XYZ file of C-alpha atoms in Angstrom:
123
model
C -2.431 -8.511 11.341
C -1.771 -7.643 7.687
C -5.231 -7.972 6.138
C -6.804 -5.030 8.032
C -3.868 -2.829 7.011
C -4.233 -3.852 3.365
C -7.963 -3.100 3.460
C -7.231 0.244 5.091
C -4.703 1.021 2.356
C -7.284 0.254 -0.323
C -9.953 2.399 1.347
C -7.511 5.261 1.883
C -6.465 5.096 -1.748
C -10.081 5.234 -2.959
C -10.993 8.120 -0.647
C -7.855 10.064 -1.556
C -8.426 9.605 -5.277
C -12.021 10.780 -4.987
C -11.035 13.807 -2.911
C -8.130 14.791 -5.161
C -10.467 14.845 -8.151
C -12.425 17.634 -6.434
C -9.369 19.882 -6.007
C -9.133 22.508 -8.750
C -5.353 22.859 -9.157
C -2.367 20.535 -9.379
C -0.692 22.521 -6.604
C -3.562 21.819 -4.211
C -3.514 18.132 -5.151
C 0.215 17.871 -4.455
C -0.161 19.750 -1.168
C -2.916 17.360 -0.083
C -0.838 14.309 -1.040
C 2.153 15.587 0.959
C -0.093 16.109 3.990
C -1.634 12.650 3.578
C 1.819 11.089 3.324
C 2.984 12.816 6.527
C -0.193 11.829 8.391
C -0.026 8.189 7.250
C 3.637 7.882 8.195
C 2.980 9.423 11.595
C 0.072 7.084 12.288
C 1.267 3.762 10.835
C 5.068 3.816 10.950
C 5.176 2.430 14.521
C 2.923 -0.495 13.517
C 4.907 -1.217 10.375
C 8.248 -1.069 12.175
C 7.075 -3.822 14.532
C 6.332 -6.167 11.625
C 8.730 -8.901 10.633
C 10.109 -9.094 7.092
C 7.758 -11.936 6.248
C 4.763 -9.988 7.575
C 5.851 -7.050 5.424
C 5.993 -9.252 2.348
C 2.529 -10.649 3.104
C 1.253 -7.089 3.538
C 2.603 -6.165 0.099
C 0.832 -9.202 -1.407
C -2.428 -8.298 0.322
C -2.177 -4.705 -0.889
C -1.968 -6.027 -4.448
C -4.983 -8.245 -3.687
C -7.074 -5.406 -2.263
C -6.040 -2.592 -4.625
C -5.573 -4.518 -7.884
C -2.333 -2.561 -8.295
C 1.190 -3.225 -7.148
C 2.583 -1.007 -4.390
C 5.027 0.301 -6.987
C 2.176 1.390 -9.276
C 0.407 3.066 -6.364
C 3.521 4.992 -5.367
C 4.123 5.922 -8.984
C 0.580 7.263 -9.371
C 0.581 9.317 -6.182
C 4.210 10.314 -5.673
C 5.822 9.964 -9.095
C 8.523 7.839 -10.706
C 11.412 9.038 -8.561
C 9.699 8.162 -5.267
C 8.481 4.818 -6.621
C 11.999 3.936 -7.801
C 13.480 5.058 -4.476
C 11.123 2.875 -2.427
C 11.600 -0.046 -4.818
C 15.351 0.207 -4.188
C 14.794 0.291 -0.416
C 12.468 -2.718 -0.671
C 15.043 -4.642 -2.708
C 17.633 -4.004 0.032
C 15.295 -5.892 2.365
C 14.647 -8.684 -0.184
C 11.159 -7.439 -1.019
C 9.707 -6.310 -4.339
C 7.107 -3.576 -4.762
C 6.393 -4.796 -8.304
C 5.349 -8.306 -7.253
C 2.191 -9.876 -8.602
C -0.476 -11.650 -6.601
C -1.472 -15.069 -7.899
C -4.360 -16.428 -5.775
C -4.486 -19.693 -7.737
C -0.742 -20.311 -7.732
C 2.053 -19.352 -5.388
C -0.219 -17.151 -3.236
C -2.997 -19.718 -2.789
C -2.311 -20.127 0.939
C -2.495 -16.362 1.533
C -5.741 -16.240 -0.453
C -7.217 -19.144 1.505
C -6.373 -17.545 4.859
C -7.601 -14.085 3.791
C -10.875 -15.567 2.529
C -11.418 -17.469 5.796
C -10.773 -14.283 7.794
C -13.245 -12.335 5.629
C -15.861 -15.052 6.106
C -15.323 -15.008 9.876
C -13.990 -18.538 10.019
C -10.665 -17.431 11.540
């Protein structure tokens, strides 16, 4: 359930970054990011609300795996420090951490093993 969302997040991030680079002014970039944020919330909020806390934490780990950046760093890059700090505070209220690392050889080995099997079509 989480892996497709993490892959979608990575693809969306790549596409958005490439598109934003083509916009001539900072104002247009910010306008596009606000629109993207509204559209993503509208489309995926119902799915995310149905996830359990543990599924949410796995999703955060898989986002780090797919994007090579923490969710905090992604928010910081696209929305700024204030928004990243705000969402980090919200995450901490729910015992999550947007600054978490992903260690496929250590504590996240099971997640890595499952994700790899799914990607190879074994699950």
